[in-house]
Tab-separated table of C-alpha atoms and ligand atoms in Angstrom:
chain	number	residue	atom	x	y	z
A	27	MET	CA	-25.075	0.888	8.366
A	28	GLU	CA	-26.074	3.357	5.668
A	29	SER	CA	-26.135	1.986	2.038
A	30	ILE	CA	-22.895	2.602	0.142
A	31	THR	CA	-24.621	4.863	-2.533
A	32	THR	CA	-25.938	7.070	0.258
A	33	VAL	CA	-22.681	7.124	1.919
A	34	ARG	CA	-20.878	8.076	-1.501
A	35	SER	CA	-23.353	10.751	-1.865
A	36	GLU	CA	-22.547	12.187	1.389
A	37	ARG	CA	-18.763	11.962	0.519
A	38	ARG	CA	-19.571	14.227	-2.705
A	39	ARG	CA	-21.621	16.649	-0.666
A	40	ALA	CA	-18.886	16.989	1.745
A	41	LEU	CA	-16.131	17.383	-1.073
A	42	CYS	CA	-18.217	20.214	-2.726
A	43	GLU	CA	-18.476	22.016	0.645
A	44	ARG	CA	-14.829	21.868	1.309
A	45	ALA	CA	-13.802	22.661	-2.241
A	46	GLY	CA	-16.314	25.392	-2.704
A	47	ALA	CA	-16.397	25.093	-6.603
A	48	PRO	CA	-17.796	22.897	-9.324
A	49	ILE	CA	-15.553	19.757	-9.582
A	50	LEU	CA	-14.959	17.626	-12.531
A	51	LEU	CA	-13.453	14.132	-11.593
A	52	GLY	CA	-12.087	11.806	-14.377
A	53	ASN	CA	-11.652	7.992	-14.201
A	54	ASN	CA	-8.657	6.354	-15.068
A	55	GLY	CA	-8.305	5.126	-18.708
A	56	THR	CA	-7.103	2.052	-20.285
A	57	ARG	CA	-4.410	1.899	-23.205
A	58	ALA	CA	-5.577	-0.656	-25.455
A	59	ARG	CA	-3.927	-2.384	-28.066
A	60	ASN	CA	-5.169	-2.717	-31.589
A	61	LEU	CA	-7.686	-5.402	-30.137
A	62	PRO	CA	-9.893	-3.735	-27.437
A	63	ILE	CA	-10.053	-6.761	-25.244
A	64	ASN	CA	-6.086	-6.655	-25.029
A	65	SER	CA	-6.246	-3.775	-22.911
A	66	LEU	CA	-3.617	-3.314	-19.849
A	67	PRO	CA	-5.191	-4.405	-16.526
A	68	PHE	CA	-7.555	-1.375	-15.584
A	69	ARG	CA	-7.733	0.037	-12.353
A	70	SER	CA	-10.271	2.955	-11.482
A	71	ASP	CA	-8.614	6.089	-10.213
A	72	SER	CA	-8.855	5.821	-6.365
A	73	SER	CA	-10.422	9.192	-5.819
A	74	PHE	CA	-13.108	8.828	-8.690
A	75	LEU	CA	-13.903	5.233	-7.136
A	76	TYR	CA	-14.243	6.635	-3.678
A	77	PHE	CA	-16.643	9.445	-4.770
A	78	THR	CA	-18.576	7.701	-7.501
A	79	GLY	CA	-18.118	3.885	-7.189
A	80	CYS	CA	-18.059	3.937	-11.072
A	81	THR	CA	-15.662	1.584	-12.577
A	82	GLU	CA	-16.190	2.408	-16.156
A	83	PRO	CA	-12.841	3.497	-17.849
A	84	GLY	CA	-12.697	6.995	-19.119
A	85	ALA	CA	-16.079	8.175	-17.283
A	86	PHE	CA	-16.286	11.544	-15.870
A	87	ALA	CA	-18.342	12.952	-12.932
A	88	LEU	CA	-19.353	16.680	-12.817
A	89	LEU	CA	-20.088	17.510	-9.087
A	90	VAL	CA	-22.044	21.109	-8.537
A	91	ASP	CA	-23.152	21.598	-5.221
A	92	GLY	CA	-23.181	18.051	-4.129
A	93	THR	CA	-25.080	17.018	-7.423
A	94	CYS	CA	-23.386	14.496	-9.502
A	95	THR	CA	-23.499	14.018	-13.327
A	96	LEU	CA	-21.987	10.939	-14.749
A	97	PHE	CA	-20.742	11.174	-18.163
A	98	LEU	CA	-20.551	7.467	-19.780
A	99	THR	CA	-20.275	5.683	-23.093
A	100	PRO	CA	-23.713	5.032	-24.421
A	101	PRO	CA	-24.397	1.381	-25.734
A	102	GLU	CA	-23.398	0.807	-29.334
A	103	PRO	CA	-25.112	-1.197	-31.869
A	104	GLY	CA	-23.250	-4.579	-31.937
A	105	ASP	CA	-22.401	-4.391	-28.258
A	106	GLU	CA	-24.797	-7.327	-27.364
A	107	LEU	CA	-23.080	-9.487	-30.006
A	108	TRP	CA	-19.606	-8.626	-29.049
A	109	HIS	CA	-19.458	-7.648	-25.601
A	110	GLY	CA	-22.711	-8.531	-24.049
A	111	GLU	CA	-25.643	-6.690	-23.043
A	112	VAL	CA	-24.733	-2.997	-22.097
A	113	PRO	CA	-27.408	-1.261	-19.995
A	114	SER	CA	-28.046	2.410	-20.893
A	115	ILE	CA	-26.128	5.060	-19.240
A	116	HIS	CA	-29.035	6.115	-17.002
A	117	ALA	CA	-29.453	2.397	-15.740
A	118	ARG	CA	-25.758	2.192	-15.138
A	119	ALA	CA	-25.870	5.658	-13.251
A	120	GLU	CA	-28.931	4.524	-11.314
A	121	ALA	CA	-27.236	1.239	-10.145
A	122	LEU	CA	-24.795	3.799	-8.365
A	123	GLY	CA	-27.308	5.888	-6.804
A	124	ILE	CA	-26.524	8.765	-9.251
A	125	ALA	CA	-29.575	10.383	-10.730
A	126	HIS	CA	-27.934	12.230	-13.717
A	127	ALA	CA	-26.260	10.839	-16.662
A	128	ARG	CA	-25.184	12.264	-19.870
A	129	PRO	CA	-23.225	10.720	-23.172
A	130	LEU	CA	-19.301	11.033	-22.805
A	131	GLY	CA	-19.582	13.192	-25.940
A	132	GLU	CA	-21.369	15.976	-23.867
A	133	VAL	CA	-18.750	16.699	-21.335
A	134	MET	CA	-17.058	19.448	-22.936
A	135	GLU	CA	-20.320	21.348	-23.387
A	136	ALA	CA	-21.045	20.752	-19.568
A	137	ALA	CA	-17.498	21.705	-18.337
A	138	GLU	CA	-17.768	24.972	-20.465
A	139	ALA	CA	-20.862	25.864	-18.501
A	140	HIS	CA	-18.793	26.104	-15.539
A	141	SER	CA	-15.627	27.645	-17.321
A	142	GLY	CA	-12.794	29.371	-15.092
A	143	ARG	CA	-14.366	27.714	-12.050
A	144	LEU	CA	-13.789	23.950	-12.367
A	145	LEU	CA	-11.515	22.241	-10.257
A	146	SER	CA	-10.104	18.897	-11.543
A	147	LEU	CA	-7.592	15.942	-10.247
A	148	ALA	CA	-4.969	14.439	-12.414
A	149	VAL	CA	-5.291	10.455	-12.935
A	150	PRO	CA	-2.769	7.954	-13.810
A	151	ASP	CA	-3.582	7.788	-17.477
A	152	PRO	CA	-1.829	10.674	-19.082
A	153	THR	CA	-4.413	11.100	-21.915
A	154	ILE	CA	-7.134	11.409	-19.568
A	155	THR	CA	-5.338	13.815	-17.339
A	156	ALA	CA	-4.470	16.030	-20.450
A	157	ARG	CA	-8.308	16.017	-21.200
A	158	LEU	CA	-9.070	17.138	-17.693
A	159	ALA	CA	-6.528	20.014	-17.656
A	160	GLN	CA	-8.086	21.180	-21.125
A	161	LEU	CA	-11.665	20.842	-19.630
A	162	SER	CA	-10.731	22.712	-16.316
A	163	GLY	CA	-8.271	25.068	-17.917
A	164	ARG	CA	-5.618	24.133	-15.281
A	165	ARG	CA	-2.324	22.649	-15.369
A	166	LEU	CA	-2.282	19.249	-14.264
A	167	ALA	CA	0.140	16.231	-14.343
A	168	TYR	CA	0.153	12.882	-12.525
A	169	PRO	CA	1.638	12.687	-10.012
A	170	ASP	CA	3.600	16.036	-9.797
A	171	THR	CA	0.744	18.657	-10.389
A	172	PRO	CA	-2.072	16.654	-8.736
A	173	GLY	CA	-4.768	19.522	-8.533
A	174	PRO	CA	-5.834	22.810	-7.196
A	175	ARG	CA	-4.973	22.885	-3.598
A	176	PRO	CA	-8.626	23.440	-2.118
A	177	LEU	CA	-9.761	20.139	-4.048
A	178	VAL	CA	-6.581	18.097	-3.172
A	179	ASP	CA	-6.899	19.149	0.580
A	180	ALA	CA	-10.722	18.334	0.439
A	181	VAL	CA	-9.927	14.759	-0.999
A	182	ILE	CA	-7.152	14.180	1.706
A	183	ALA	CA	-9.386	15.244	4.523
A	184	LEU	CA	-11.984	12.819	3.474
A	185	ARG	CA	-10.140	9.889	2.417
A	186	ARG	CA	-7.631	9.808	5.276
A	187	THR	CA	-9.587	7.962	7.722
A	188	ARG	CA	-11.947	5.191	7.055
A	189	ASP	CA	-15.852	4.663	7.443
A	190	GLU	CA	-17.496	1.581	8.278
A	191	HIS	CA	-17.763	0.379	4.742
A	192	GLU	CA	-14.345	0.994	4.111
A	193	LEU	CA	-13.292	-1.163	7.309
A	194	VAL	CA	-15.319	-4.022	6.213
A	195	GLU	CA	-13.564	-3.969	2.842
A	196	MET	CA	-10.196	-3.726	4.287
A	197	ARG	CA	-10.817	-6.497	6.730
A	198	HIS	CA	-11.850	-8.659	3.733
A	199	ALA	CA	-8.693	-7.651	1.680
A	200	ALA	CA	-6.496	-8.788	4.604
A	201	SER	CA	-8.392	-11.942	5.100
A	202	LEU	CA	-7.724	-12.895	1.407
A	203	ALA	CA	-4.085	-12.101	1.591
A	204	ALA	CA	-3.983	-13.864	4.830
A	205	ASP	CA	-5.160	-17.242	3.467
A	206	GLY	CA	-2.590	-16.776	0.725
A	207	HIS	CA	0.337	-16.197	3.056
A	208	ARG	CA	-0.791	-19.437	5.131
A	209	THR	CA	-0.843	-21.442	2.004
A	210	LEU	CA	2.519	-20.086	0.863
A	211	MET	CA	4.056	-21.175	4.268
A	212	ARG	CA	2.566	-24.631	3.999
A	213	ALA	CA	3.503	-24.956	0.506
A	214	THR	CA	7.018	-24.039	0.973
A	215	ARG	CA	9.929	-26.631	0.108
A	216	VAL	CA	13.580	-26.714	-0.481
A	217	GLY	CA	13.735	-27.404	-4.208
A	218	GLY	CA	10.592	-25.371	-4.909
A	219	THR	CA	10.668	-22.060	-6.681
A	220	GLU	CA	10.050	-18.377	-5.970
A	221	ARG	CA	7.974	-18.323	-9.092
A	222	GLY	CA	5.722	-21.251	-8.143
A	223	LEU	CA	4.782	-19.801	-4.748
A	224	ALA	CA	4.170	-16.476	-6.604
A	225	ALA	CA	1.840	-18.377	-8.939
A	226	LEU	CA	0.209	-20.025	-6.023
A	227	PHE	CA	-0.522	-16.762	-4.256
A	228	GLU	CA	-2.128	-15.292	-7.260
A	229	ALA	CA	-4.079	-18.321	-8.087
A	230	MET	CA	-5.528	-18.312	-4.424
A	231	ILE	CA	-6.514	-14.678	-4.531
A	232	ALA	CA	-8.032	-15.176	-8.071
A	233	ALA	CA	-9.867	-18.219	-6.939
A	234	ARG	CA	-11.564	-16.049	-4.468
A	235	GLY	CA	-12.569	-13.738	-7.102
A	236	ALA	CA	-9.945	-10.981	-6.592
A	237	VAL	CA	-6.504	-9.696	-7.562
A	238	PRO	CA	-3.310	-8.793	-5.863
A	239	SER	CA	-3.132	-5.138	-4.599
A	240	TYR	CA	0.475	-5.002	-6.038
A	241	HIS	CA	2.858	-7.298	-7.812
A	242	PRO	CA	3.734	-9.704	-4.959
A	243	ILE	CA	7.260	-9.816	-3.831
A	244	VAL	CA	8.486	-13.464	-3.296
A	245	THR	CA	11.998	-13.718	-2.830
A	246	VAL	CA	14.954	-15.183	-1.095
A	247	ARG	CA	16.840	-11.836	-1.880
A	248	GLY	CA	14.780	-9.954	0.655
A	249	GLU	CA	17.534	-7.199	0.795
A	250	VAL	CA	16.388	-5.920	-2.548
A	251	LEU	CA	13.382	-3.987	-0.863
A	252	HIS	CA	10.957	-4.420	-3.755
A	253	ASN	CA	12.563	-7.281	-5.609
A	254	PRO	CA	10.152	-7.703	-8.726
A	255	ASP	CA	11.608	-10.935	-10.208
A	256	TYR	CA	11.032	-14.664	-9.270
A	257	PRO	CA	14.337	-16.484	-10.824
A	258	ASN	CA	15.362	-18.321	-7.717
A	259	LEU	CA	15.298	-21.848	-6.511
A	260	LEU	CA	14.394	-22.308	-2.700
A	261	ARG	CA	17.613	-23.789	-1.046
A	262	SER	CA	17.885	-25.070	2.506
A	263	GLY	CA	19.377	-22.142	4.624
A	264	ASP	CA	17.640	-19.319	2.608
A	265	LEU	CA	15.039	-16.992	4.228
A	266	LEU	CA	11.894	-16.399	2.255
A	267	LEU	CA	10.415	-13.096	2.161
A	268	VAL	CA	6.699	-12.640	1.032
A	269	ASP	CA	5.317	-8.982	0.608
A	270	ALA	CA	1.855	-9.814	-0.798
A	271	GLY	CA	-1.462	-8.284	-0.647
A	272	ALA	CA	-5.049	-8.526	-2.270
A	273	GLU	CA	-7.704	-5.943	-3.347
A	274	SER	CA	-11.324	-6.215	-1.970
A	275	ALA	CA	-14.015	-5.980	-4.668
A	276	GLY	CA	-14.399	-2.370	-3.759
A	277	GLY	CA	-10.810	-1.415	-4.539
A	278	TYR	CA	-9.199	-1.530	-0.992
A	279	ALA	CA	-5.787	-2.760	-0.390
A	280	SER	CA	-4.084	-5.110	2.204
A	281	ASP	CA	-0.112	-5.203	2.339
A	282	ILE	CA	1.371	-8.087	4.531
A	283	THR	CA	4.825	-9.247	4.659
A	284	ARG	CA	6.197	-12.255	6.334
A	285	THR	CA	9.592	-13.994	6.347
A	286	TRP	CA	10.357	-17.505	7.087
A	287	PRO	CA	13.114	-20.143	6.399
A	288	VAL	CA	12.628	-22.262	3.401
A	289	ASN	CA	13.726	-25.382	5.379
A	290	GLY	CA	11.253	-25.002	8.095
A	291	VAL	CA	13.810	-24.154	10.947
A	292	PHE	CA	15.265	-20.693	11.672
A	293	ASP	CA	19.347	-21.107	12.235
A	294	SER	CA	20.505	-19.297	15.308
A	295	ARG	CA	21.593	-16.114	13.372
A	296	GLN	CA	18.273	-16.090	11.418
A	297	ARG	CA	16.238	-16.495	14.589
A	298	ASP	CA	18.201	-13.771	16.260
A	299	LEU	CA	17.599	-11.226	13.547
A	300	TYR	CA	13.867	-12.387	13.288
A	301	SER	CA	13.247	-12.042	16.976
A	302	LEU	CA	14.499	-8.319	16.888
A	303	VAL	CA	12.266	-7.639	14.067
A	304	LEU	CA	9.259	-9.341	15.496
A	305	ALA	CA	9.872	-7.184	18.881
A	306	ALA	CA	10.014	-4.019	16.852
A	307	ASN	CA	6.772	-5.017	14.980
A	308	GLU	CA	4.908	-5.910	18.086
A	309	ALA	CA	6.135	-2.808	19.995
A	310	CYS	CA	5.415	-0.581	17.212
A	311	ILE	CA	1.692	-2.105	16.539
A	312	ARG	CA	0.923	-1.339	20.370
A	313	MET	CA	1.857	2.363	19.775
A	314	CYS	CA	-1.002	2.573	17.082
A	315	ARG	CA	-3.235	4.747	19.406
A	316	PRO	CA	-5.086	7.885	18.661
A	317	GLY	CA	-2.687	10.983	19.217
A	318	GLN	CA	0.564	9.113	18.879
A	319	ARG	CA	3.036	10.539	16.468
A	320	TYR	CA	3.794	8.155	13.766
A	321	ARG	CA	7.527	9.285	13.399
A	322	ASP	CA	7.966	8.536	17.029
A	323	ILE	CA	6.711	4.804	16.089
A	324	HIS	CA	9.455	4.614	13.568
A	325	PHE	CA	12.277	5.916	15.977
A	326	GLU	CA	11.140	3.307	18.440
A	327	ALA	CA	11.535	0.591	15.917
A	328	ALA	CA	14.930	1.961	15.004
A	329	ARG	CA	15.768	1.879	18.942
A	330	ILE	CA	14.667	-1.608	19.449
A	331	LEU	CA	16.559	-2.826	16.127
A	332	ALA	CA	19.883	-0.664	17.409
A	333	GLU	CA	19.707	-2.187	20.842
A	334	GLY	CA	19.508	-5.869	19.386
A	335	LEU	CA	22.280	-5.166	16.518
A	336	ARG	CA	24.370	-3.936	19.141
A	337	ALA	CA	23.909	-6.923	21.359
A	338	LEU	CA	24.729	-8.818	18.157
A	339	GLY	CA	28.103	-6.979	17.649
A	340	LEU	CA	27.009	-5.413	14.378
A	341	LEU	CA	26.679	-1.719	15.879
A	342	ARG	CA	28.628	-0.126	18.648
A	343	GLY	CA	27.975	2.692	20.928
A	344	ALA	CA	24.804	4.450	22.597
A	345	VAL	CA	21.675	3.379	21.248
A	346	GLU	CA	20.610	6.898	21.116
A	347	ASP	CA	23.380	7.776	19.044
A	348	LEU	CA	23.014	5.009	16.633
A	349	VAL	CA	19.412	6.360	15.924
A	350	GLU	CA	20.268	9.854	15.931
A	351	SER	CA	23.240	9.359	13.588
A	352	GLY	CA	21.202	6.998	11.287
A	353	ALA	CA	23.739	4.317	11.960
A	354	VAL	CA	20.927	1.779	12.539
A	355	GLY	CA	19.415	2.832	9.017
A	356	LEU	CA	22.426	0.845	7.408
A	357	PHE	CA	20.464	-2.376	8.449
A	358	PHE	CA	17.035	-0.756	8.557
A	359	PRO	CA	16.952	1.429	5.372
A	360	HIS	CA	13.264	2.210	5.251
A	361	GLY	CA	10.383	3.732	6.968
A	362	VAL	CA	8.258	1.630	9.409
A	363	GLY	CA	4.894	1.972	7.166
A	364	HIS	CA	2.512	4.026	5.449
A	365	LEU	CA	-1.207	4.973	5.089
A	366	LEU	CA	-3.009	2.059	3.637
A	367	GLY	CA	-6.480	2.332	1.957
A	368	LEU	CA	-7.701	2.297	-1.862
A	369	ASP	CA	-3.914	2.447	-2.725
A	370	VAL	CA	-1.256	0.391	-1.004
A	371	HIS	CA	0.755	3.594	-0.535
A	372	ASP	CA	-2.588	5.378	0.156
A	373	LEU	CA	-2.681	8.943	-1.232
A	374	GLU	CA	0.728	9.254	-2.192
A	375	ASN	CA	-0.199	10.620	-5.628
A	376	PHE	CA	-0.537	13.699	-3.817
A	377	GLY	CA	2.999	13.749	-2.638
A	378	ASP	CA	3.938	14.218	1.178
A	379	ARG	CA	0.994	16.456	1.737
A	380	PRO	CA	-1.323	13.933	2.942
A	381	SER	CA	0.924	11.988	5.092
A	382	TYR	CA	3.125	14.683	6.739
A	383	ALA	CA	1.552	17.051	9.110
A	384	ALA	CA	1.834	20.815	8.470
A	385	GLY	CA	5.603	21.997	9.385
A	386	ARG	CA	6.697	18.486	9.426
A	387	SER	CA	8.998	17.112	6.811
A	388	ARG	CA	11.113	14.108	6.127
A	389	PRO	CA	13.959	13.202	8.515
A	390	GLU	CA	17.550	13.488	7.586
A	391	GLN	CA	19.067	10.277	8.809
A	392	PHE	CA	20.097	7.641	6.272
A	393	GLY	CA	17.035	5.027	6.235
A	394	ALA	CA	14.542	7.404	8.103
A	395	ARG	CA	14.332	9.758	4.990
A	396	TYR	CA	12.312	7.036	3.371
A	397	LEU	CA	9.485	7.372	6.256
A	398	ARG	CA	6.271	7.882	4.188
A	399	MET	CA	4.323	9.500	6.906
A	400	ASP	CA	4.453	11.707	9.866
A	401	LEU	CA	0.897	12.381	11.437
A	402	ASP	CA	-0.639	12.220	14.772
A	403	LEU	CA	-2.710	8.971	14.310
A	404	GLU	CA	-6.459	9.373	14.344
A	405	PRO	CA	-9.169	7.131	14.920
A	406	ASN	CA	-9.778	4.834	11.943
A	407	MET	CA	-6.614	5.731	10.267
A	408	VAL	CA	-5.269	2.475	8.718
A	409	VAL	CA	-1.363	2.144	8.537
A	410	THR	CA	0.985	-0.577	8.032
A	411	ILE	CA	3.769	-1.397	10.630
A	412	GLU	CA	6.698	-2.943	8.695
A	413	PRO	CA	10.130	-2.969	10.338
A	414	GLY	CA	12.949	-5.037	8.873
A	415	LEU	CA	16.641	-5.765	8.841
A	416	TYR	CA	18.524	-6.283	5.656
A	417	LEU	CA	22.117	-7.162	4.911
A	418	VAL	CA	22.513	-5.124	1.778
A	419	PRO	CA	25.976	-5.238	-0.080
A	420	ALA	CA	25.297	-2.057	-1.930
A	421	ILE	CA	25.106	-0.219	1.516
A	422	LEU	CA	27.703	-2.187	3.478
A	423	HIS	CA	30.350	-1.815	0.541
A	424	ASP	CA	29.540	1.726	0.283
A	425	ARG	CA	32.985	3.709	0.905
A	426	GLU	CA	31.366	6.927	2.003
A	427	LEU	CA	28.972	5.051	4.404
A	428	ARG	CA	31.738	2.862	5.533
A	429	THR	CA	33.789	6.049	6.544
A	430	ARG	CA	30.941	8.034	8.011
A	431	PHE	CA	29.789	5.324	10.081
A	432	ALA	CA	33.370	3.481	10.931
A	433	ASP	CA	32.807	3.892	14.663
A	434	ALA	CA	29.165	2.770	14.894
A	435	VAL	CA	28.880	-0.060	12.499
A	436	SER	CA	31.208	-3.381	12.776
A	437	PHE	CA	31.616	-3.635	8.975
A	438	GLY	CA	33.748	-6.742	9.515
A	439	GLU	CA	31.257	-8.364	11.644
A	440	ALA	CA	28.681	-7.626	9.046
A	441	GLU	CA	30.613	-9.095	6.321
A	442	ARG	CA	29.866	-12.562	8.064
A	443	TRP	CA	26.165	-11.819	8.023
A	444	LEU	CA	25.941	-11.090	4.413
A	445	GLY	CA	23.859	-13.505	2.346
A	446	MET	CA	21.206	-13.718	4.990
A	447	GLY	CA	19.095	-11.438	2.701
A	448	GLY	CA	16.367	-9.504	4.537
A	449	ILE	CA	13.499	-9.984	7.084
A	450	ARG	CA	10.510	-7.776	7.196
A	451	ILE	CA	7.212	-8.455	9.286
A	452	GLU	CA	4.516	-6.338	7.951
A	453	ASP	CA	0.950	-5.870	9.488
A	454	ASP	CA	-2.114	-3.803	8.536
A	455	VAL	CA	-3.297	-1.807	11.754
A	456	ARG	CA	-6.580	0.127	12.454
A	457	VAL	CA	-6.337	2.806	14.976
A	458	ARG	CA	-9.340	2.286	17.144
A	459	PRO	CA	-11.066	5.384	18.903
A	460	GLU	CA	-10.567	5.137	22.713
A	461	HIS	CA	-14.018	4.256	23.329
A	462	ASP	CA	-13.682	1.124	21.274
A	463	ALA	CA	-11.898	-1.775	23.027
A	464	GLY	CA	-10.080	0.868	24.965
A	465	GLY	CA	-8.280	1.878	22.022
A	466	GLU	CA	-6.277	-1.086	21.323
A	467	PRO	CA	-5.286	-1.302	17.799
A	468	GLU	CA	-7.185	-3.694	15.311
A	469	VAL	CA	-4.674	-5.841	13.249
A	470	PHE	CA	-6.298	-6.910	10.231
A	471	SER	CA	-3.455	-9.144	9.420
A	472	GLY	CA	-3.442	-10.498	12.737
A	473	ASP	CA	-4.120	-14.021	11.855
A	474	VAL	CA	-1.123	-14.522	9.652
A	475	PRO	CA	1.398	-16.465	11.806
A	476	LYS	CA	4.460	-14.823	12.825
A	477	THR	CA	5.953	-16.137	15.910
A	478	VAL	CA	8.928	-18.339	15.306
A	479	GLU	CA	6.996	-21.315	16.743
A	480	ALA	CA	3.944	-21.015	14.712
A	481	LEU	CA	6.002	-20.465	11.442
A	482	GLU	CA	8.184	-23.447	12.032
A	483	GLY	CA	4.945	-25.727	12.771
A	484	LEU	CA	3.373	-24.467	9.573
A	485	ILE	CA	6.205	-24.336	7.045
A	486	GLY	CA	6.313	-27.137	4.657
A	487	SER	CA	2.967	-29.032	6.132
A	488	GLY	CA	0.839	-28.696	3.186
A	489	PRO	CA	1.043	-29.528	-0.682
A	490	SER	CA	3.695	-27.756	-2.487
A	491	ALA	CA	2.875	-25.099	-5.063
A	492	GLU	CA	3.638	-27.474	-8.035
A	493	GLU	CA	1.302	-30.053	-6.275
A	494	ARG	CA	-1.370	-27.486	-5.617
A	495	LEU	CA	-1.218	-25.740	-9.181
A	496	SER	CA	-1.271	-29.200	-10.976
A	497	ALA	CA	-3.848	-31.068	-9.025
B	19	LIG	N1	4.235	-3.480	0.096
B	19	LIG	C1	5.215	-2.855	-0.587
B	19	LIG	C2	5.372	-1.513	0.252
B	19	LIG	O1	4.857	-1.319	1.134
B	19	LIG	O2	6.225	-0.703	-0.156
B	20	MN	MN1	3.815	-1.704	2.930
């Protein structure tokens, strides 16, 4: 494998060639309180990281015909005493394989030399985005006005598939989270807490020198799709949904969801719904091959779920109609997945442009309209596959939906299932080229248990969260 600094240099050259103009990239910033060490958690802008590897808040990179100059904050007197030794800006750039470095204060003068031609990208920090807009003389806003089309398209083209370095990072991100999931399964107890398990997941990741890739979802109210809180005790009969990932040292995300019964045994209705979601998850993973249209994977999940829900008496009518009308979306109200990479919803700061092929737009059906992606899969794209079923009071009690889907949904029967919450099973899947293992998808999260038997054998089999955290 080529060194990562060589790979980044090739990425920068390709970006310049595709964009056809000088480029000024800015890193994200921190918004500190009065005391600088009280900064909010900092994360580099993903494109800045991808092209430079530089993790310094507020840094800029000027790319001209593939030559990169980094603009960095020079060491200050007193740094060594207060913050530890800070190498020179040249040494810091050189460590990234970048030959040119200038003090941050010179970025304006450097930008002016390319006035009228500079292309730039918005970043999450609004102060830095405003500065980039000023330096490039263009309107930028995060995320609505991400940058000029030629630059945005060049970044999308380069970042949408993974090279060898990225695949190594992503496998590692998945293995970190996989450890966390298995530990949480073993630590689950009736009488335990969501908060304790969430803390254990974060501690597991921290002990391996990493951070979560997003705020972990650990909830017995899985019907709230991105439930951010941890207020609940774990009761016998509850299903626990854990949607939690880790970030590799290089900034790559994993995004894994498992759902299991708190008391260690699925009751018959939980098992019925769980088996359906698992069947959809496995069928959809098998479909992740080069050339496969991603939207059809979503609709295959919808078909499998609709068929199963009909057998359970929750839906009525022909499966094709239940998918076509969106009726199945009342129980599967989100898309089957998304691109995964440096960001969890990778490239979503560029809107639907990276994830919807030209001429395609979001489906109209209830649920399917949240489908985040409709590309033909290419070798070394990494996507999530995350079908789910949810009993959502806000959906099932909605008057307009009850009227619209009166024939297709057995609302009376659904009432008896309310309280079960939500089930989602999510894996991270790499599309393999046909010449590699016959094009079988590689599942980075494949060693996180998900069959009923494997889960039931593991739940509660190790120390509880409280025991582990206080030991
Ligand atoms: N793990 C959160 C999501 O995919 O939306
Ligand atoms: Mn996801």
